[in-house]
Amino acid sequence: MKVILVAVSSLDGKITKGDDTNIYSWTSKEDAKLFFSLIKKHNLIVMGRGTYEAARAIIKLSPDRLRMVLTRNPERFRRFAVKGQLEFTSDTPSELVKRMEERRFNKMLLVGGSAISSLFFKENKIDEVWVTLEPYIFGRGKNLVEEIDLDISLKLINLTKLNKKGTLLLKYSIVIP
């Protein structure tokens, strides 16, 4: 299964503006257009509990698309689950990838925050990283990954300028040593 991590970041590597988890308050309309087009093109979208809770109001369920939410306590979200459209699990990234392959998925769009990105990076389950780089510097905010020891090498496979302001889409592949 191909796993693509999709994120938006400030120039100083922050995926949130301070404590504000509403990325739409600072990201460009071009990034939003790109993100929602990716959601429409993929039938498996995986996120963490925090991302789910932040985006719950704008998530539109579809029988053609499974949104899988990783959480330590899936039972807490049982009443929101819709089989085949919105499911909750405490699987590890490796377990989840294996289970989704068994369900015949071949590509996963990983759209969570730093916790879920870190989990997938630790288990070497990410194949590509697509980052929209917005021309801002925040100083404070969440990083793409948590403060853990990682040593991951990337190779730029594509660069696209999204607007006149200088928003960039950077696509990287993971370099396997």
mmCIF file of C-alpha atoms in Angstrom:
data_model
loop_
_atom_site.group_PDB
_atom_site.id
_atom_site.type_symbol
_atom_site.label_atom_id
_atom_site.label_comp_id
_atom_site.label_asym_id
_atom_site.label_seq_id
_atom_site.Cartn_x
_atom_site.Cartn_y
_atom_site.Cartn_z
ATOM 1 C CA MET A 1 0.000 0.000 0.000
ATOM 2 C CA LYS A 2 1.232 3.468 -0.855
ATOM 3 C CA VAL A 3 0.903 5.897 2.073
ATOM 4 C CA ILE A 4 1.019 9.625 1.311
ATOM 5 C CA LEU A 5 1.295 12.078 4.207
ATOM 6 C CA VAL A 6 -0.351 15.396 3.308
ATOM 7 C CA ALA A 7 0.247 18.475 5.439
ATOM 8 C CA VAL A 8 0.375 22.247 5.353
ATOM 9 C CA SER A 9 3.151 24.104 7.116
ATOM 10 C CA SER A 10 4.483 27.577 7.779
ATOM 11 C CA LEU A 11 7.990 28.384 6.593
ATOM 12 C CA ASP A 12 9.275 27.610 10.097
ATOM 13 C CA GLY A 13 7.679 24.149 10.053
ATOM 14 C CA LYS A 14 4.542 24.777 12.120
ATOM 15 C CA ILE A 15 1.305 22.981 11.231
ATOM 16 C CA THR A 16 -0.698 25.157 13.642
ATOM 17 C CA LYS A 17 -0.520 28.874 14.371
ATOM 18 C CA GLY A 18 0.340 28.769 18.066
ATOM 19 C CA ASP A 19 -2.444 26.892 19.860
ATOM 20 C CA ASP A 20 -5.009 27.581 17.126
ATOM 21 C CA THR A 21 -5.896 24.272 15.429
ATOM 22 C CA ASN A 22 -7.986 26.024 12.733
ATOM 23 C CA ILE A 23 -5.569 25.889 9.801
ATOM 24 C CA TYR A 24 -8.091 27.647 7.554
ATOM 25 C CA SER A 25 -7.417 30.891 9.421
ATOM 26 C CA TRP A 26 -3.958 31.129 7.773
ATOM 27 C CA THR A 27 -3.715 28.721 4.847
ATOM 28 C CA SER A 28 -4.318 29.835 1.278
ATOM 29 C CA LYS A 29 -7.400 29.118 -0.785
ATOM 30 C CA GLU A 30 -5.097 27.281 -3.201
ATOM 31 C CA ASP A 31 -4.055 24.873 -0.444
ATOM 32 C CA ALA A 32 -7.698 24.290 0.512
ATOM 33 C CA LYS A 33 -8.584 23.615 -3.136
ATOM 34 C CA LEU A 34 -5.679 21.164 -3.444
ATOM 35 C CA PHE A 35 -6.517 19.401 -0.170
ATOM 36 C CA PHE A 36 -10.199 18.899 -0.983
ATOM 37 C CA SER A 37 -9.351 17.679 -4.490
ATOM 38 C CA LEU A 38 -7.034 15.084 -2.911
ATOM 39 C CA ILE A 39 -9.807 14.002 -0.548
ATOM 40 C CA LYS A 40 -12.138 13.502 -3.540
ATOM 41 C CA LYS A 41 -9.497 11.480 -5.439
ATOM 42 C CA HIS A 42 -8.693 9.044 -2.613
ATOM 43 C CA ASN A 43 -10.997 6.430 -1.148
ATOM 44 C CA LEU A 44 -9.032 5.903 2.087
ATOM 45 C CA ILE A 45 -8.287 8.866 4.344
ATOM 46 C CA VAL A 46 -6.625 8.264 7.713
ATOM 47 C CA MET A 47 -6.376 10.788 10.546
ATOM 48 C CA GLY A 48 -5.845 10.920 14.272
ATOM 49 C CA ARG A 49 -8.450 11.711 16.893
ATOM 50 C CA GLY A 50 -7.341 15.335 17.255
ATOM 51 C CA THR A 51 -7.629 16.011 13.529
ATOM 52 C CA TYR A 52 -11.007 14.291 13.458
ATOM 53 C CA GLU A 53 -12.309 16.408 16.330
ATOM 54 C CA ALA A 54 -10.974 19.612 14.735
ATOM 55 C CA ALA A 55 -12.521 18.772 11.337
ATOM 56 C CA ARG A 56 -15.667 16.889 12.387
ATOM 57 C CA ALA A 57 -17.997 19.745 11.421
ATOM 58 C CA ILE A 58 -16.747 19.884 7.806
ATOM 59 C CA ILE A 59 -16.307 16.169 7.105
ATOM 60 C CA LYS A 60 -18.802 14.987 4.504
ATOM 61 C CA LEU A 61 -19.271 11.243 4.572
ATOM 62 C CA SER A 62 -19.582 9.279 1.348
ATOM 63 C CA PRO A 63 -20.148 5.570 0.600
ATOM 64 C CA ASP A 64 -17.224 5.825 -1.866
ATOM 65 C CA ARG A 65 -14.713 6.933 0.767
ATOM 66 C CA LEU A 66 -13.552 5.475 4.076
ATOM 67 C CA ARG A 67 -12.283 7.810 6.753
ATOM 68 C CA MET A 68 -10.376 5.889 9.394
ATOM 69 C CA VAL A 69 -9.636 7.606 12.710
ATOM 70 C CA LEU A 70 -6.834 6.324 14.931
ATOM 71 C CA THR A 71 -7.602 6.724 18.615
ATOM 72 C CA ARG A 72 -6.584 5.012 21.833
ATOM 73 C CA ASN A 73 -10.269 4.668 22.706
ATOM 74 C CA PRO A 74 -12.409 3.750 19.652
ATOM 75 C CA GLU A 75 -15.382 2.872 21.878
ATOM 76 C CA ARG A 76 -15.660 6.539 22.859
ATOM 77 C CA PHE A 77 -16.585 7.328 19.231
ATOM 78 C CA ARG A 78 -18.832 4.333 18.539
ATOM 79 C CA ARG A 79 -21.963 6.482 18.115
ATOM 80 C CA PHE A 80 -20.317 8.455 15.274
ATOM 81 C CA ALA A 81 -19.156 5.407 13.297
ATOM 82 C CA VAL A 82 -20.692 4.635 9.908
ATOM 83 C CA LYS A 83 -19.441 1.289 8.571
ATOM 84 C CA GLY A 84 -17.428 1.759 5.388
ATOM 85 C CA GLN A 85 -17.497 5.556 5.694
ATOM 86 C CA LEU A 86 -16.244 6.574 9.150
ATOM 87 C CA GLU A 87 -14.542 4.030 11.375
ATOM 88 C CA PHE A 88 -12.449 4.272 14.538
ATOM 89 C CA THR A 89 -9.562 2.011 15.519
ATOM 90 C CA SER A 90 -6.697 1.652 17.961
ATOM 91 C CA ASP A 91 -4.596 -0.283 15.397
ATOM 92 C CA THR A 92 -0.912 0.480 15.067
ATOM 93 C CA PRO A 93 0.078 1.912 11.665
ATOM 94 C CA SER A 94 1.425 -1.524 10.618
ATOM 95 C CA GLU A 95 -1.784 -3.272 11.691
ATOM 96 C CA LEU A 96 -3.918 -0.665 9.951
ATOM 97 C CA VAL A 97 -1.990 -0.863 6.681
ATOM 98 C CA LYS A 98 -2.257 -4.649 6.693
ATOM 99 C CA ARG A 99 -5.987 -4.568 7.462
ATOM 100 C CA MET A 100 -6.673 -1.966 4.777
ATOM 101 C CA GLU A 101 -4.737 -4.021 2.223
ATOM 102 C CA GLU A 102 -6.916 -6.993 3.147
ATOM 103 C CA ARG A 103 -9.927 -4.775 2.409
ATOM 104 C CA ARG A 104 -8.414 -4.136 -1.056
ATOM 105 C CA PHE A 105 -7.262 -0.547 -0.547
ATOM 106 C CA ASN A 106 -3.996 0.263 -2.342
ATOM 107 C CA LYS A 107 -3.441 3.903 -1.413
ATOM 108 C CA MET A 108 -3.822 5.778 1.877
ATOM 109 C CA LEU A 109 -3.983 9.540 2.337
ATOM 110 C CA LEU A 110 -2.658 10.348 5.815
ATOM 111 C CA VAL A 111 -4.005 13.739 6.895
ATOM 112 C CA GLY A 112 -3.413 13.851 10.638
ATOM 113 C CA GLY A 113 -1.289 16.017 12.851
ATOM 114 C CA SER A 114 2.071 15.519 14.507
ATOM 115 C CA ALA A 115 1.067 12.528 16.660
ATOM 116 C CA ILE A 116 -0.180 10.367 13.800
ATOM 117 C CA SER A 117 2.643 11.482 11.490
ATOM 118 C CA SER A 118 5.138 10.447 14.159
ATOM 119 C CA LEU A 119 3.491 7.034 14.614
ATOM 120 C CA PHE A 120 3.621 6.290 10.893
ATOM 121 C CA PHE A 121 7.200 7.596 10.532
ATOM 122 C CA LYS A 122 8.361 5.470 13.496
ATOM 123 C CA GLU A 123 6.999 2.336 11.806
ATOM 124 C CA ASN A 124 8.368 3.329 8.363
ATOM 125 C CA LYS A 125 4.892 3.298 6.837
ATOM 126 C CA ILE A 126 5.072 6.562 4.846
ATOM 127 C CA ASP A 127 6.081 6.464 1.172
ATOM 128 C CA GLU A 128 5.636 10.115 0.213
ATOM 129 C CA VAL A 129 5.284 13.448 1.997
ATOM 130 C CA TRP A 130 3.339 16.246 0.303
ATOM 131 C CA VAL A 131 3.703 19.557 2.126
ATOM 132 C CA THR A 132 2.100 22.827 1.177
ATOM 133 C CA LEU A 133 4.531 25.472 2.416
ATOM 134 C CA GLU A 134 2.759 28.724 3.264
ATOM 135 C CA PRO A 135 4.847 31.923 3.453
ATOM 136 C CA TYR A 136 4.403 32.590 7.179
ATOM 137 C CA ILE A 137 6.597 32.348 10.252
ATOM 138 C CA PHE A 138 4.782 31.672 13.533
ATOM 139 C CA GLY A 139 7.499 30.772 16.030
ATOM 140 C CA ARG A 140 4.996 28.817 18.107
ATOM 141 C CA GLY A 141 2.810 25.932 17.017
ATOM 142 C CA LYS A 142 2.802 22.202 16.476
ATOM 143 C CA ASN A 143 5.521 20.630 14.363
ATOM 144 C CA LEU A 144 4.923 18.148 11.553
ATOM 145 C CA VAL A 145 6.226 15.435 13.912
ATOM 146 C CA GLU A 146 6.526 15.217 17.665
ATOM 147 C CA GLU A 147 9.895 15.680 19.346
ATOM 148 C CA ILE A 148 11.139 12.130 18.844
ATOM 149 C CA ASP A 149 14.301 10.683 17.365
ATOM 150 C CA LEU A 150 13.891 10.171 13.621
ATOM 151 C CA ASP A 151 16.418 9.961 10.786
ATOM 152 C CA ILE A 152 14.441 10.035 7.550
ATOM 153 C CA SER A 153 15.934 11.106 4.256
ATOM 154 C CA LEU A 154 13.692 12.561 1.560
ATOM 155 C CA LYS A 155 14.076 13.249 -2.150
ATOM 156 C CA LEU A 156 12.171 16.056 -3.867
ATOM 157 C CA ILE A 157 10.057 14.618 -6.673
ATOM 158 C CA ASN A 158 7.995 17.709 -7.553
ATOM 159 C CA LEU A 159 7.698 21.400 -6.738
ATOM 160 C CA THR A 160 4.694 23.518 -7.737
ATOM 161 C CA LYS A 161 4.120 27.205 -7.049
ATOM 162 C CA LEU A 162 0.435 27.497 -6.120
ATOM 163 C CA ASN A 163 -0.015 31.284 -6.058
ATOM 164 C CA LYS A 164 1.671 34.672 -6.537
ATOM 165 C CA LYS A 165 2.256 35.039 -2.810
ATOM 166 C CA GLY A 166 4.664 32.084 -2.909
ATOM 167 C CA THR A 167 2.707 29.141 -1.524
ATOM 168 C CA LEU A 168 4.572 26.012 -2.640
ATOM 169 C CA LEU A 169 3.554 22.374 -2.919
ATOM 170 C CA LEU A 170 6.572 20.158 -2.211
ATOM 171 C CA LYS A 171 6.303 16.440 -2.958
ATOM 172 C CA TYR A 172 8.969 14.164 -1.510
ATOM 173 C CA SER A 173 9.585 10.446 -1.620
ATOM 174 C CA ILE A 174 11.127 8.635 1.313
ATOM 175 C CA VAL A 175 14.685 7.482 0.573
ATOM 176 C CA ILE A 176 15.154 3.908 1.733
ATOM 177 C CA PRO A 177 18.781 3.377 2.866
#
